[in-house]
XYZ file of C-alpha atoms in Angstrom:
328
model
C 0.000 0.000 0.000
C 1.038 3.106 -0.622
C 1.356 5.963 2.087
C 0.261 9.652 0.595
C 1.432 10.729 4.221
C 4.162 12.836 3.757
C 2.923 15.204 1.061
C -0.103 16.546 3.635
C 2.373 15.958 6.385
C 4.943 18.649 4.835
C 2.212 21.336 4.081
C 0.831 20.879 8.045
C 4.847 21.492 8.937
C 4.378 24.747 6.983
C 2.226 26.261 9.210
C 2.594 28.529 12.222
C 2.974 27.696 15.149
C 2.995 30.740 17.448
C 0.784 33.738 17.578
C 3.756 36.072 17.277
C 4.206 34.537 14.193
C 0.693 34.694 12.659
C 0.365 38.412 13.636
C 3.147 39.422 12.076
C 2.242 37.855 9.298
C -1.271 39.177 9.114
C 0.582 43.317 9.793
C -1.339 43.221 13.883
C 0.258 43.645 16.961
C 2.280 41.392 18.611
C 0.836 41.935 21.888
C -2.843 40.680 20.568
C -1.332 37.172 21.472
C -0.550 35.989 24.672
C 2.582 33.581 24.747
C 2.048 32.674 28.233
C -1.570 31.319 26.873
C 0.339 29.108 24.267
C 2.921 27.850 27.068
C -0.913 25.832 28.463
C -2.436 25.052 24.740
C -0.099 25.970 21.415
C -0.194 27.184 18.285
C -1.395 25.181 15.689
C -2.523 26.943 12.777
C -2.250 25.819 8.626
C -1.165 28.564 6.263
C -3.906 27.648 3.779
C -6.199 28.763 6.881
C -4.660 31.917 7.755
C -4.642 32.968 3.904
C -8.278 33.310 4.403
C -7.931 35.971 7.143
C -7.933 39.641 6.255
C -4.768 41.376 7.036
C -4.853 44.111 9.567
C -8.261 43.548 10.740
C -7.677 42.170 14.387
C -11.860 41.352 14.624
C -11.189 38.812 11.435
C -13.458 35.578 12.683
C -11.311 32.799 11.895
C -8.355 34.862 13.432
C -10.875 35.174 16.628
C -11.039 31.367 16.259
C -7.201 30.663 16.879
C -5.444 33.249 18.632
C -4.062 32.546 21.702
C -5.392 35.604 23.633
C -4.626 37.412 27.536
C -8.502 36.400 27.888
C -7.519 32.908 28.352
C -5.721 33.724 31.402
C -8.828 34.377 33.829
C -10.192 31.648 35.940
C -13.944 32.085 35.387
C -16.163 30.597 37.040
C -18.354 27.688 36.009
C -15.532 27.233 33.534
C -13.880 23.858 34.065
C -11.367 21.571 32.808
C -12.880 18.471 32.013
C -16.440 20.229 31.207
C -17.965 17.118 29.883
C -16.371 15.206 32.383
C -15.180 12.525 30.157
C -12.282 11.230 32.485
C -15.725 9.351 34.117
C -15.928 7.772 31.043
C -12.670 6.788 29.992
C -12.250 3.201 30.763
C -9.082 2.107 29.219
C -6.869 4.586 27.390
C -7.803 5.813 23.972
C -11.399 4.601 25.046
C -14.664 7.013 25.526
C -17.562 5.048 26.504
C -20.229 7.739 27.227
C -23.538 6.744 25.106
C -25.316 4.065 24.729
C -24.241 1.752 21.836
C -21.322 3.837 20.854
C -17.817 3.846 22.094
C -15.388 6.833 20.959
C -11.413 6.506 20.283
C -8.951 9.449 20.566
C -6.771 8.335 17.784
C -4.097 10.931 18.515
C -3.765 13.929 20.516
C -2.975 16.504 17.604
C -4.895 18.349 15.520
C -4.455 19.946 11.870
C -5.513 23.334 13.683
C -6.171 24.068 17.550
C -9.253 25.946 18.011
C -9.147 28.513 21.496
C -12.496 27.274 22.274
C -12.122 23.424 22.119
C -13.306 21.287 25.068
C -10.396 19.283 25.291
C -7.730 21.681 25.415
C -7.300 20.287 28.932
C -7.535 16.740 27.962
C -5.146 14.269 29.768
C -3.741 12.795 25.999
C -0.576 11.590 27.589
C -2.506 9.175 29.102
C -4.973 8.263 25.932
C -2.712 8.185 23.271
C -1.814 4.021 23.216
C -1.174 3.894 19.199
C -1.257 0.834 17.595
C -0.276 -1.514 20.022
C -2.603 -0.083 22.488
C -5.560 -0.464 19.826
C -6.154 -4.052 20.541
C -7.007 -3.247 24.420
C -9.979 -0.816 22.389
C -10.998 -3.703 20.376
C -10.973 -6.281 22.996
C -13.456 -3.605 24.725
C -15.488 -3.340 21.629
C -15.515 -6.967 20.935
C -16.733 -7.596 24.709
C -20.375 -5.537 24.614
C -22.034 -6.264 21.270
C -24.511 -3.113 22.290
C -21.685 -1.314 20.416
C -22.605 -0.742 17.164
C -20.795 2.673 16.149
C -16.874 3.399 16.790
C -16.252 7.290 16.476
C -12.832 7.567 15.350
C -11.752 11.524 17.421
C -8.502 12.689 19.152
C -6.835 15.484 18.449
C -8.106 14.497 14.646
C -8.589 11.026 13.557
C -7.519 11.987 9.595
C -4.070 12.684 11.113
C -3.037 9.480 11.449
C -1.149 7.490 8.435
C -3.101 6.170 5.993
C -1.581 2.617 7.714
C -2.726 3.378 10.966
C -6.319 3.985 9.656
C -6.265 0.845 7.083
C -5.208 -1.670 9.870
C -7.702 0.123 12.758
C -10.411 -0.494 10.312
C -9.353 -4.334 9.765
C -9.579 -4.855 13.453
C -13.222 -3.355 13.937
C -13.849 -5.158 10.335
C -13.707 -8.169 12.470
C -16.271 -7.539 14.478
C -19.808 -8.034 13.277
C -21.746 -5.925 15.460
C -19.833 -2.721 14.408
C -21.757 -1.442 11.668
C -20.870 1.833 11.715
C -17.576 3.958 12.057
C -18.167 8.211 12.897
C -15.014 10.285 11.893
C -15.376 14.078 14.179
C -12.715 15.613 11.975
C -12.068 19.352 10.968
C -9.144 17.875 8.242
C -11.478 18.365 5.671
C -12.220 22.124 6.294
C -8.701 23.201 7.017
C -6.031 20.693 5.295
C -8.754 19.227 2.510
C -5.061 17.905 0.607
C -5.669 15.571 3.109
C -8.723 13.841 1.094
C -6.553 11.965 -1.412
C -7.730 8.805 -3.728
C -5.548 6.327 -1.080
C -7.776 7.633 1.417
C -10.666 7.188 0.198
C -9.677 3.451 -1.483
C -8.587 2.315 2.504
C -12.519 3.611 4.332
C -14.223 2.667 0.909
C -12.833 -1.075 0.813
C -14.341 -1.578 4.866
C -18.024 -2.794 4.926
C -19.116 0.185 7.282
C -21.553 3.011 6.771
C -18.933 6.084 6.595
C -20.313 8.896 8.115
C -17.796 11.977 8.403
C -18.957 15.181 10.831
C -16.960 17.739 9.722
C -16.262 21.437 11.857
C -16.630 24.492 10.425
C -17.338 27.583 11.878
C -17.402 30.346 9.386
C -18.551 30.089 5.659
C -15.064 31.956 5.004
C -13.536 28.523 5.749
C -14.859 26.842 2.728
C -12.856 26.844 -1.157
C -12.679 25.020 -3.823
C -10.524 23.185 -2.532
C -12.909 22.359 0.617
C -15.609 21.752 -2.058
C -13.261 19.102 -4.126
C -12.350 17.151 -0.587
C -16.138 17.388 0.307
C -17.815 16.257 -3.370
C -15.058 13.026 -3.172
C -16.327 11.433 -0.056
C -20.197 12.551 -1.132
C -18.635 10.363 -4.421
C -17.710 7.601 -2.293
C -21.120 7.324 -0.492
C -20.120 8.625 2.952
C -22.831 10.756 4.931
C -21.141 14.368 5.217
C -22.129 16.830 8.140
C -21.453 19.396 9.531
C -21.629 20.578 13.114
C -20.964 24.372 14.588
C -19.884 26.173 17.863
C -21.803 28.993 18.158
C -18.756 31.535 19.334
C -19.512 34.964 20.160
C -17.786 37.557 17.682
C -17.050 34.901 15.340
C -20.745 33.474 13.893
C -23.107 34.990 16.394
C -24.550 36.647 13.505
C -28.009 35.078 12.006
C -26.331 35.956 8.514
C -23.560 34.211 9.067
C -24.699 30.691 9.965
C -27.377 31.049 7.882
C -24.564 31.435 4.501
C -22.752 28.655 6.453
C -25.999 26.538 6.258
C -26.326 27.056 2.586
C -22.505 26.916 1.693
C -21.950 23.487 3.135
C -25.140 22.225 0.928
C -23.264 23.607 -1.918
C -20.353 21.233 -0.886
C -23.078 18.276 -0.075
C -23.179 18.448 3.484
C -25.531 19.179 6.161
C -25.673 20.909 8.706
C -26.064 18.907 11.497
C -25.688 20.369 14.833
C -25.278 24.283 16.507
C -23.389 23.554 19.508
C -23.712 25.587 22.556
C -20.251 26.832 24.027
C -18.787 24.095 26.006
C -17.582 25.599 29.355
C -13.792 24.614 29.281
C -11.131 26.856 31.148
C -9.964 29.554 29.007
C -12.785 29.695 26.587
C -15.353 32.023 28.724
C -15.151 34.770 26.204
C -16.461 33.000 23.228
C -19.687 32.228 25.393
C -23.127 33.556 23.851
C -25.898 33.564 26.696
C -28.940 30.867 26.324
C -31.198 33.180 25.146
C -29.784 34.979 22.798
C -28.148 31.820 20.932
C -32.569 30.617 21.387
C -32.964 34.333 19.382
C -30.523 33.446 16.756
C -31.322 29.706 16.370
C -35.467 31.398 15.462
C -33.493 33.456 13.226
C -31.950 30.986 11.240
C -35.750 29.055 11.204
C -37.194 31.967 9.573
C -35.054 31.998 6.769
C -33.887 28.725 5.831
C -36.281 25.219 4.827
C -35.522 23.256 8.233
C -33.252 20.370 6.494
C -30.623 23.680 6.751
C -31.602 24.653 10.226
C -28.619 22.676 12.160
C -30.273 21.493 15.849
C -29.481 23.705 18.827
C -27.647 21.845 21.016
C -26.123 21.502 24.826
C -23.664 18.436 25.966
C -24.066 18.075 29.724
C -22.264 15.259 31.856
C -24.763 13.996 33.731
C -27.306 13.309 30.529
C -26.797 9.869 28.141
C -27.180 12.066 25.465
C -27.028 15.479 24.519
C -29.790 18.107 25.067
C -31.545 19.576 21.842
C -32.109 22.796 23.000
C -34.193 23.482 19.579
C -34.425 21.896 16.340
């Protein structure tokens, strides 16, 4: 088999990996970023990415989305973290067993881009980061409860490991008949789509599992062409495509905005899927949007759009087997 690795692997190197760095680059301030903020969660940002932001405009919302900021210094309250608490549901490591019927694997610990807001900045990935050898422990898990009938492949990103790594993960859950399903939570599409090669595709096509990939995008200035190509290949290949959203004050608080999002990712064939309410992690408190005014702009986005484009409002919360549809 061949490995298309290195070629995505060299244009992820490529990108920067301070804030300093992207300022300068983008003609801001230095002191907009906050090193000491990086020294708890990096800098991980692709240059195709920050093309998309518009020089000297400090407000730009994907630059809102990955700048390591002063805010993330305060301790706020109510702000936690392990938010979702998933260290209660981490059985062995690598392993997420919070839902019925569904087990989730953190494939790696790194991401294509890291996102100031995400809810496992915090995560303890030294200790859930096993790699192939610690795979079989997963599968041996899997194997044991045949309630499981969906493996979510997350991390970090789960598009980030080899194209080996994938193939012979997929062989092992092959094996077992009551998987019929395998989830991908991946933002590779939207922000390194050279990732979405034909090897890629030939390894999760030759599996006997319904695909379905949930892609994150925030901002309809995310999406190309080149996000377009990635997306119409797996819609080629059969694979379910949505989207879901974090609704993220100053970045797509805006009715207008999700509502282009909504009708940009149909162009690409996906759907939107779900509008996720801010998940209260340490260091995220300023991209938080009150209840009712994300219940304002959810009506918002009804009034406009047939509801097969409205993406469901919705809450996760520790203590509930599934997550809470605040509105659909």
């Amino acid at each position: 088999m061949r490995d298309t690795t290195q070629h995505w692997q060299k244009i992820l190197a490529n990108g920067f990996s301070s804030a300093h760095e992207l300022l300068e680059y983008l003609n801001l301030p230095a002191e907009l970023g906050s090193h000491l903020a990086e020294k708890s969660f990096k800098t991980q940002i692709p240059r195709r990415f920050a093309e998309k932001m518009e020089r000297n405009n400090p407000n730009d919302p994907l630059l809102l989305q990955v700048l390591a900021s002063a805010e993330e210094l305060t301790i706020q309250a109510g702000f936690e973290l392990d938010p979702l608490q998933e260290r209660n549901a981490n059985p062995i490591p690598g392993l997420i067993h919070k839902y019925a019927g569904r087990v989730l694997l953190t494939l790696t610990g790194v991401c294509a881009i890291n996102c100031r807001f995400c809810f496992r900045r915090h995560f303890p990935y030294e200790d859930n980061n096993p790699g192939q050898k610690g795979w079989q422990k997963a599968v041996d898990y899997i194997a044991a409860d045949p309630s499981i009938h969906e493996v979510i492949l997350s991390g970090g990103d789960p598009l980030l490991a080899s194209d080996k790594s994938l193939a012979l993960l997929l062989d092992h859950l092959a094996s077992l008949p009551h998987v019929q399903t395998i989830r991908f939570h991946t933002r590779v599409p939207i922000v390194l789509p050279e990732r979405i090669q034909a090897n890629l595709l030939s390894i999760v096509d030759a599996q006997r599992f319904h695909i379905v990939m949930v892609l994150h995008c925030n901002h309809p200035k995310e999406l190309d062409i080149d996000v377009q190509n990635a997306c119409l290949s797996m819609k080629k290949s059969g694979w379910v495509l949505l989207n879901q959203s974090v609704l993220l004050k100053d970045v797509n608080h805006q009715p207008n905005v999700l509502i282009d999002l909504s009708k940009r990712l149909f162009d690409f064939g996906v759907l939107p899927y779900y509008l996720h309410l801010l998940d209260p992690v340490q260091g995220a408190h300023h991209f938080d949007i009150p209840l009712e005014q994300a219940l304002d702009i959810h009506r918002a986005i009804q009034s406009q759009l047939p509801g097969y484009l409205v993406p469901r409002l919705v809450r996760e919360q520790p203590e509930m087997p599934y997550k809470s549809i605040i509105a659909s």
